[in-house]
Coordinates of C-alpha atoms and ligand atoms in Angstrom, one line a residue:
M1 CA -10.5 17.9 25.6
A2 CA -13.2 17.5 23.0
N3 CA -12.1 17.0 19.4
T4 CA -13.2 20.2 17.6
R5 CA -12.2 19.1 14.2
T6 CA -15.1 19.1 11.7
S7 CA -15.7 15.7 10.1
R8 CA -13.6 15.1 7.0
K9 CA -14.8 12.7 4.3
V10 CA -13.1 11.7 1.1
A11 CA -14.1 9.3 -1.7
V12 CA -11.5 7.3 -3.6
V13 CA -12.6 6.1 -7.0
G14 CA -10.6 3.2 -8.3
V15 CA -9.2 0.7 -5.9
G16 CA -6.3 -0.7 -7.9
G17 CA -2.7 -0.4 -6.7
V18 CA -2.8 3.4 -7.0
G19 CA -6.2 4.0 -5.3
M20 CA -5.1 1.7 -2.4
G21 CA -1.7 3.4 -2.2
C22 CA -3.6 6.7 -1.7
A23 CA -6.2 5.2 0.7
Y24 CA -3.5 3.6 2.8
S25 CA -1.4 6.7 3.1
I26 CA -4.5 8.9 3.9
L27 CA -5.6 6.4 6.6
N28 CA -2.1 5.9 8.0
Q29 CA -1.7 9.7 8.4
G30 CA -5.0 10.2 10.1
L31 CA -6.2 12.7 7.6
V32 CA -9.9 11.9 7.4
D33 CA -12.8 10.6 9.5
E34 CA -14.6 8.8 6.7
M35 CA -13.4 7.3 3.5
V36 CA -15.6 5.6 0.9
L37 CA -14.1 3.3 -1.8
I38 CA -15.8 3.1 -5.2
D39 CA -15.0 0.9 -8.1
V40 CA -16.7 -1.0 -10.9
A41 CA -15.2 -4.1 -9.2
G42 CA -17.5 -3.8 -6.2
D43 CA -16.3 -6.9 -4.4
K44 CA -12.7 -5.7 -4.6
A45 CA -13.7 -2.4 -3.2
D46 CA -15.6 -4.1 -0.4
G47 CA -12.6 -6.4 0.4
E48 CA -10.2 -3.5 0.4
A49 CA -12.4 -1.4 2.7
R50 CA -12.8 -4.4 5.1
D51 CA -9.0 -5.0 5.1
L52 CA -8.2 -1.3 5.9
M53 CA -10.9 -1.2 8.6
D54 CA -9.3 -4.3 10.3
G55 CA -6.3 -2.1 11.0
V56 CA -8.0 1.2 12.0
T57 CA -7.3 0.8 15.7
Y58 CA -3.6 1.1 14.9
A59 CA -4.1 4.2 12.8
P60 CA -3.5 7.6 14.4
E61 CA -7.2 8.6 14.2
N62 CA -10.5 6.7 14.0
C63 CA -11.8 6.4 10.5
K64 CA -14.8 4.8 8.9
V65 CA -13.7 3.1 5.7
Y66 CA -16.4 1.4 3.6
H67 CA -17.3 0.4 0.1
G68 CA -20.0 2.7 -1.4
D69 CA -21.3 4.2 -4.6
Y70 CA -21.4 7.6 -6.2
S71 CA -24.3 8.8 -4.0
D72 CA -21.8 8.7 -1.2
C73 CA -19.8 11.5 -2.8
K74 CA -22.5 14.1 -2.1
D75 CA -21.1 15.3 1.3
A76 CA -17.4 14.5 0.6
Q77 CA -14.9 17.3 0.8
M78 CA -12.9 15.6 -1.8
V79 CA -13.1 12.9 -4.5
I80 CA -9.8 11.3 -5.6
I81 CA -10.0 9.6 -9.0
T82 CA -7.5 6.9 -9.7
A83 CA -9.6 4.7 -11.9
G84 CA -8.4 3.8 -15.3
I85 CA -6.1 1.5 -17.2
N86 CA -2.5 1.7 -16.2
Q87 CA 0.8 1.8 -18.2
K88 CA 2.0 -1.5 -19.7
P89 CA 5.8 -2.0 -19.8
G90 CA 7.2 0.2 -22.5
Q91 CA 3.9 2.2 -23.0
S92 CA 4.0 6.0 -22.4
R93 CA 1.4 7.8 -20.3
L94 CA 0.1 9.7 -23.3
E95 CA -0.7 6.4 -25.1
L96 CA -3.3 5.7 -22.5
V97 CA -5.4 8.7 -23.2
G98 CA -8.4 7.7 -25.3
T99 CA -9.7 4.9 -23.0
N100 CA -8.9 6.8 -19.8
A101 CA -10.6 10.0 -21.0
K102 CA -13.9 8.1 -21.6
I103 CA -13.6 6.5 -18.1
M104 CA -12.9 9.9 -16.6
R105 CA -15.9 11.6 -18.2
S106 CA -18.2 8.8 -17.1
I107 CA -17.0 8.9 -13.5
V108 CA -17.0 12.7 -13.2
K109 CA -20.6 12.7 -14.5
E110 CA -21.6 10.3 -11.7
V111 CA -19.7 12.2 -9.0
M112 CA -21.3 15.5 -10.0
G113 CA -24.7 13.9 -10.3
S114 CA -24.6 13.1 -6.6
G115 CA -24.6 16.8 -5.7
F116 CA -20.9 16.8 -4.9
D117 CA -19.4 20.3 -4.3
G118 CA -15.9 19.8 -3.1
N119 CA -12.5 19.5 -4.7
L120 CA -11.7 16.9 -7.3
V121 CA -8.2 15.4 -7.2
I122 CA -7.2 13.5 -10.3
V123 CA -4.4 10.9 -10.3
S124 CA -5.3 8.7 -13.4
N125 CA -2.9 9.0 -16.3
P126 CA -2.1 10.9 -18.4
V127 CA -2.9 13.1 -15.4
D128 CA -2.5 16.5 -17.1
V129 CA -4.9 15.7 -19.9
L130 CA -7.3 13.9 -17.6
T131 CA -7.4 16.7 -15.2
Y132 CA -8.5 19.0 -18.0
V133 CA -11.1 16.4 -19.1
A134 CA -12.4 16.1 -15.5
W135 CA -12.7 19.9 -15.1
D136 CA -14.4 20.2 -18.5
E137 CA -17.0 17.5 -17.5
S138 CA -17.5 18.7 -13.9
G139 CA -18.5 22.4 -14.3
L140 CA -16.5 23.2 -11.2
P141 CA -14.2 26.2 -11.1
Q142 CA -10.7 25.5 -12.5
N143 CA -9.0 25.9 -9.1
R144 CA -11.1 23.1 -7.5
V145 CA -10.1 20.4 -10.0
I146 CA -6.4 19.5 -9.3
G147 CA -4.1 16.9 -10.8
T148 CA -1.3 15.3 -8.9
G149 CA 0.9 16.6 -11.7
T150 CA 4.6 16.5 -11.2
S151 CA 4.4 16.2 -7.4
L152 CA 5.8 12.7 -7.6
D153 CA 8.4 13.7 -10.1
S154 CA 9.5 16.6 -7.9
T155 CA 9.9 14.4 -4.8
R156 CA 11.9 11.9 -7.0
L157 CA 14.2 14.8 -8.0
R158 CA 14.6 15.8 -4.4
M159 CA 15.5 12.2 -3.5
Q160 CA 18.1 12.0 -6.3
L161 CA 19.7 15.3 -5.2
S162 CA 19.7 13.9 -1.7
N163 CA 21.4 10.7 -2.7
K164 CA 24.1 12.6 -4.6
T165 CA 24.8 15.2 -1.8
G166 CA 24.0 13.3 1.3
V167 CA 21.8 16.2 2.4
D168 CA 18.3 15.4 3.9
A169 CA 15.8 15.5 1.1
H170 CA 13.5 17.6 3.3
D171 CA 16.1 20.4 3.2
I172 CA 16.1 20.3 -0.6
S173 CA 13.6 22.2 -2.7
A174 CA 13.4 21.2 -6.3
Y175 CA 10.7 21.3 -8.9
I176 CA 9.8 19.4 -12.1
V177 CA 7.2 21.2 -14.2
G178 CA 5.2 20.4 -17.3
E179 CA 3.8 17.0 -18.2
H180 CA 3.9 14.2 -15.7
G181 CA 5.7 12.2 -18.3
D182 CA 8.4 12.1 -20.9
S183 CA 8.5 15.8 -21.7
E184 CA 8.7 17.0 -18.1
Q185 CA 11.2 19.9 -17.3
P186 CA 13.3 20.2 -14.2
L187 CA 13.8 23.8 -12.9
W188 CA 17.5 23.6 -12.0
S189 CA 17.6 27.4 -11.6
Q190 CA 15.1 27.3 -8.8
A191 CA 16.6 24.2 -6.9
T192 CA 18.0 25.0 -3.5
I193 CA 19.8 23.0 -0.9
G194 CA 19.4 24.5 2.6
G195 CA 18.4 27.8 0.9
K196 CA 21.5 28.0 -1.2
P197 CA 20.9 27.7 -4.9
L198 CA 22.0 24.3 -6.4
M199 CA 23.8 26.2 -9.2
D200 CA 25.9 28.1 -6.5
W201 CA 26.8 24.8 -4.8
I202 CA 28.0 23.6 -8.2
E203 CA 29.9 26.8 -9.0
D204 CA 31.5 26.9 -5.6
G205 CA 32.6 23.2 -6.0
D206 CA 31.2 22.5 -2.5
E207 CA 32.1 19.2 -1.2
G208 CA 29.8 16.3 -2.0
V209 CA 27.8 18.3 -4.5
I210 CA 27.1 17.1 -8.0
K211 CA 28.9 18.4 -11.0
K212 CA 27.0 20.3 -13.7
D213 CA 27.4 17.5 -16.2
E214 CA 25.7 15.0 -13.8
L215 CA 22.4 16.9 -13.9
E216 CA 21.4 15.3 -17.2
D217 CA 21.7 11.9 -15.7
I218 CA 19.6 12.9 -12.8
R219 CA 17.0 14.3 -15.1
K220 CA 16.8 11.0 -17.0
T221 CA 16.7 8.9 -13.8
V222 CA 13.7 11.0 -12.6
R223 CA 11.9 11.0 -16.0
D224 CA 12.3 7.2 -16.4
A225 CA 11.6 6.2 -12.8
A226 CA 8.1 4.9 -13.6
Y227 CA 9.5 2.7 -16.4
Y228 CA 12.1 1.3 -14.0
I229 CA 9.5 0.4 -11.4
I230 CA 6.9 -0.9 -13.9
D231 CA 9.5 -3.2 -15.4
R232 CA 10.1 -4.7 -12.0
K233 CA 6.7 -4.7 -10.2
K234 CA 4.2 -3.9 -13.1
I235 CA 2.8 -0.8 -11.4
T236 CA 3.9 2.2 -9.3
N237 CA 1.7 2.9 -6.3
W238 CA 3.4 3.8 -3.0
G239 CA 5.2 7.0 -4.2
I240 CA 2.0 8.3 -5.8
G241 CA 0.0 7.3 -2.7
L242 CA 2.2 9.4 -0.5
S243 CA 2.3 12.3 -3.0
T244 CA -1.5 12.3 -3.1
A245 CA -1.8 12.2 0.7
R246 CA 0.4 15.3 0.8
L247 CA -1.9 17.1 -1.5
V248 CA -5.0 15.9 0.4
R249 CA -3.4 17.2 3.6
A250 CA -2.7 20.6 2.1
I251 CA -6.3 21.0 1.0
L252 CA -8.0 19.6 4.1
E253 CA -5.9 21.6 6.4
N254 CA -5.9 24.8 4.3
E255 CA -2.1 24.8 4.4
H256 CA -1.3 27.2 1.5
A257 CA 1.5 24.8 0.8
I258 CA 3.5 25.1 -2.4
L259 CA 3.2 21.8 -4.3
T260 CA 3.8 20.9 -7.9
T261 CA 0.2 20.1 -8.9
S262 CA -1.4 20.0 -12.3
A263 CA -3.0 23.4 -12.3
Y264 CA -5.0 25.4 -14.8
F265 CA -3.0 28.1 -16.6
N266 CA -4.6 31.4 -17.4
G267 CA -1.7 33.3 -18.9
E268 CA 1.0 32.4 -16.3
Y269 CA 4.3 31.6 -18.0
G270 CA 2.6 32.6 -21.2
L271 CA 0.4 29.5 -21.2
K272 CA -3.4 29.4 -21.5
D273 CA -6.2 26.9 -21.3
I274 CA -4.1 23.9 -20.2
Y275 CA -3.5 21.9 -17.0
T276 CA 0.1 20.9 -16.3
G277 CA 2.5 20.5 -13.4
I278 CA 3.7 23.8 -11.8
P279 CA 4.5 24.9 -8.3
A280 CA 1.2 26.3 -6.9
I281 CA -0.2 27.5 -3.6
V282 CA -2.7 24.9 -2.4
G283 CA -5.4 25.3 0.3
E284 CA -9.0 24.5 1.0
N285 CA -10.2 25.9 -2.3
G286 CA -7.7 23.9 -4.2
V287 CA -5.1 25.8 -6.3
E288 CA -5.1 29.4 -5.0
R289 CA -2.4 30.7 -7.3
I290 CA 0.4 29.5 -9.6
V291 CA 3.8 30.7 -8.4
E292 CA 5.6 32.6 -11.2
M293 CA 9.3 31.9 -10.9
H294 CA 12.1 33.6 -12.8
I295 CA 13.1 30.6 -14.7
T296 CA 15.8 30.5 -17.5
D297 CA 15.0 30.8 -21.2
E298 CA 15.9 27.1 -21.6
E299 CA 13.5 26.0 -18.8
M300 CA 10.8 28.2 -20.2
A301 CA 11.3 26.6 -23.7
G302 CA 11.1 23.1 -22.1
L303 CA 7.9 24.0 -20.3
H304 CA 6.3 25.4 -23.5
K305 CA 7.4 22.3 -25.5
S306 CA 5.8 20.0 -22.9
A307 CA 2.6 22.1 -22.8
S308 CA 2.3 22.0 -26.6
E309 CA 2.7 18.2 -26.7
L310 CA 0.0 18.0 -24.1
K311 CA -2.3 20.4 -26.0
E312 CA -2.0 18.1 -29.1
V313 CA -3.1 15.1 -27.1
L314 CA -5.8 17.2 -25.4
D315 CA -7.2 18.3 -28.7
S316 CA -7.6 14.6 -29.7
V317 CA -10.0 14.0 -26.7
R318 CA -11.9 17.3 -26.6
E319 CA -15.7 16.9 -26.8
Ligands
6V0_1 P1 -5.4 -0.7 -11.7 O1 -4.7 -1.5 -10.7 O2 -5.7 -1.3 -13.0 O3 -6.7 -0.1 -11.0 C1 -7.6 0.7 -11.7 C2 -8.9 0.5 -11.0 O4 -9.9 1.3 -11.7 C3 -9.4 -0.9 -11.1 O5 -9.8 -1.4 -9.8 C4 -10.6 -0.9 -12.0 O6 -11.7 -1.8 -11.6 C5 -11.1 0.6 -11.7 N1 -11.9 1.1 -12.8 C6 -11.7 1.0 -14.1 N2 -12.7 1.6 -14.8 C7 -13.6 2.1 -13.8 C8 -14.8 2.9 -13.9 N3 -15.3 3.2 -15.0 N4 -15.3 3.3 -12.7 C9 -14.8 2.9 -11.5 N5 -13.6 2.2 -11.4 C10 -13.0 1.8 -12.6 O7 -4.5 0.6 -12.1 P2 -3.5 1.4 -11.1 O8 -4.2 1.5 -9.8 O9 -2.2 0.8 -11.1 O10 -3.4 2.8 -11.8 C11 -4.5 3.7 -11.8 C12 -4.2 4.9 -12.6 O11 -3.2 5.7 -11.9 C13 -3.6 4.7 -14.0 O12 -4.2 5.6 -14.9 C14 -2.1 5.0 -13.8 O13 -1.4 5.3 -15.0 C15 -2.2 6.1 -12.8 N6 -1.0 6.5 -12.1 C16 -0.8 7.8 -11.9 C17 0.3 8.3 -11.3 C18 0.5 9.8 -11.1 O14 1.6 10.2 -10.7 N7 -0.5 10.6 -11.4 C19 1.3 7.4 -10.8 C20 1.1 6.1 -11.0 C21 -0.1 5.5 -11.7

């Protein structure tokens, strides 16, 4: 039977560990037909493209991977930006902001100059602030500029809950909201294991389930996961690569999936004019809608505190 799928093209800007983690996951899941790699380090992008192409016959779908420039973004459905300087050991994501905001503006200008009219996916850190900067520079509607937000943190939380309970992480729903960083806020009240609220599992004393006083340790393990990994291997890349591929799939396949992306707030949860991590419905037009959950007062306060820290940083890079 003829393949009726329309051609899918993405561009990945920045071919460091993170860009290649994203590119590899996308290729390995057969999500696109064409993938262009762009970087100031042109030879590196060329070598990476060639290396991926060498394995294409073992990928689930054919895909043309090549090194290109910004003019190649013109007909892409999506541009994924991972370029920037990464965290050094002990450095917070927010400390990266000045340099990476300048890099982000220069890249978005080039991307938009090509005539690009798709969705922009931002991965570079600090991701919430840089997603705002990218939107501001792009002139695109807010819903079509999407940060990876707390998608990685949320999957880390699901894994921690899975490790504690022995239940498959796929059957666990749990969200981290706010900054992808130190002030992030878990939504314990919304976490469910097999549809049963986590708090009910704890209250019922169900076998194998964590105690309430263990939640704080889980929160810290998730919050500090990047520091743990960076201490040992200098960068984090595979987890974010898979998280980004999940977001790419939701957009390209118009899934209406609920993912914790960095989305633009227009009054939801009492927040305005900020991008930060929140469960949102994601489809071909990017963020369709933020999901408003009945979170506790404590969780709401945590989200607002995180948002106000981000706003302060954002104000320092506004143009
Ligand atoms: P890296 O290995 O230093 O790669 C960055 C790449 O960007 C390099 O190849 C550079 O040549 C390239 N680059 C720099 N400036 C430009 C420019 N102006 N135009 C084009 N390319 C440029 O960093 P790494 O890949 O480890 O990290 C990239 C970014 O992802 C950093 O900001 C990280 O902090 C961020 N991460 C975001 C995560 C998330 O959850 N959102 C997770 C992990 C890392």
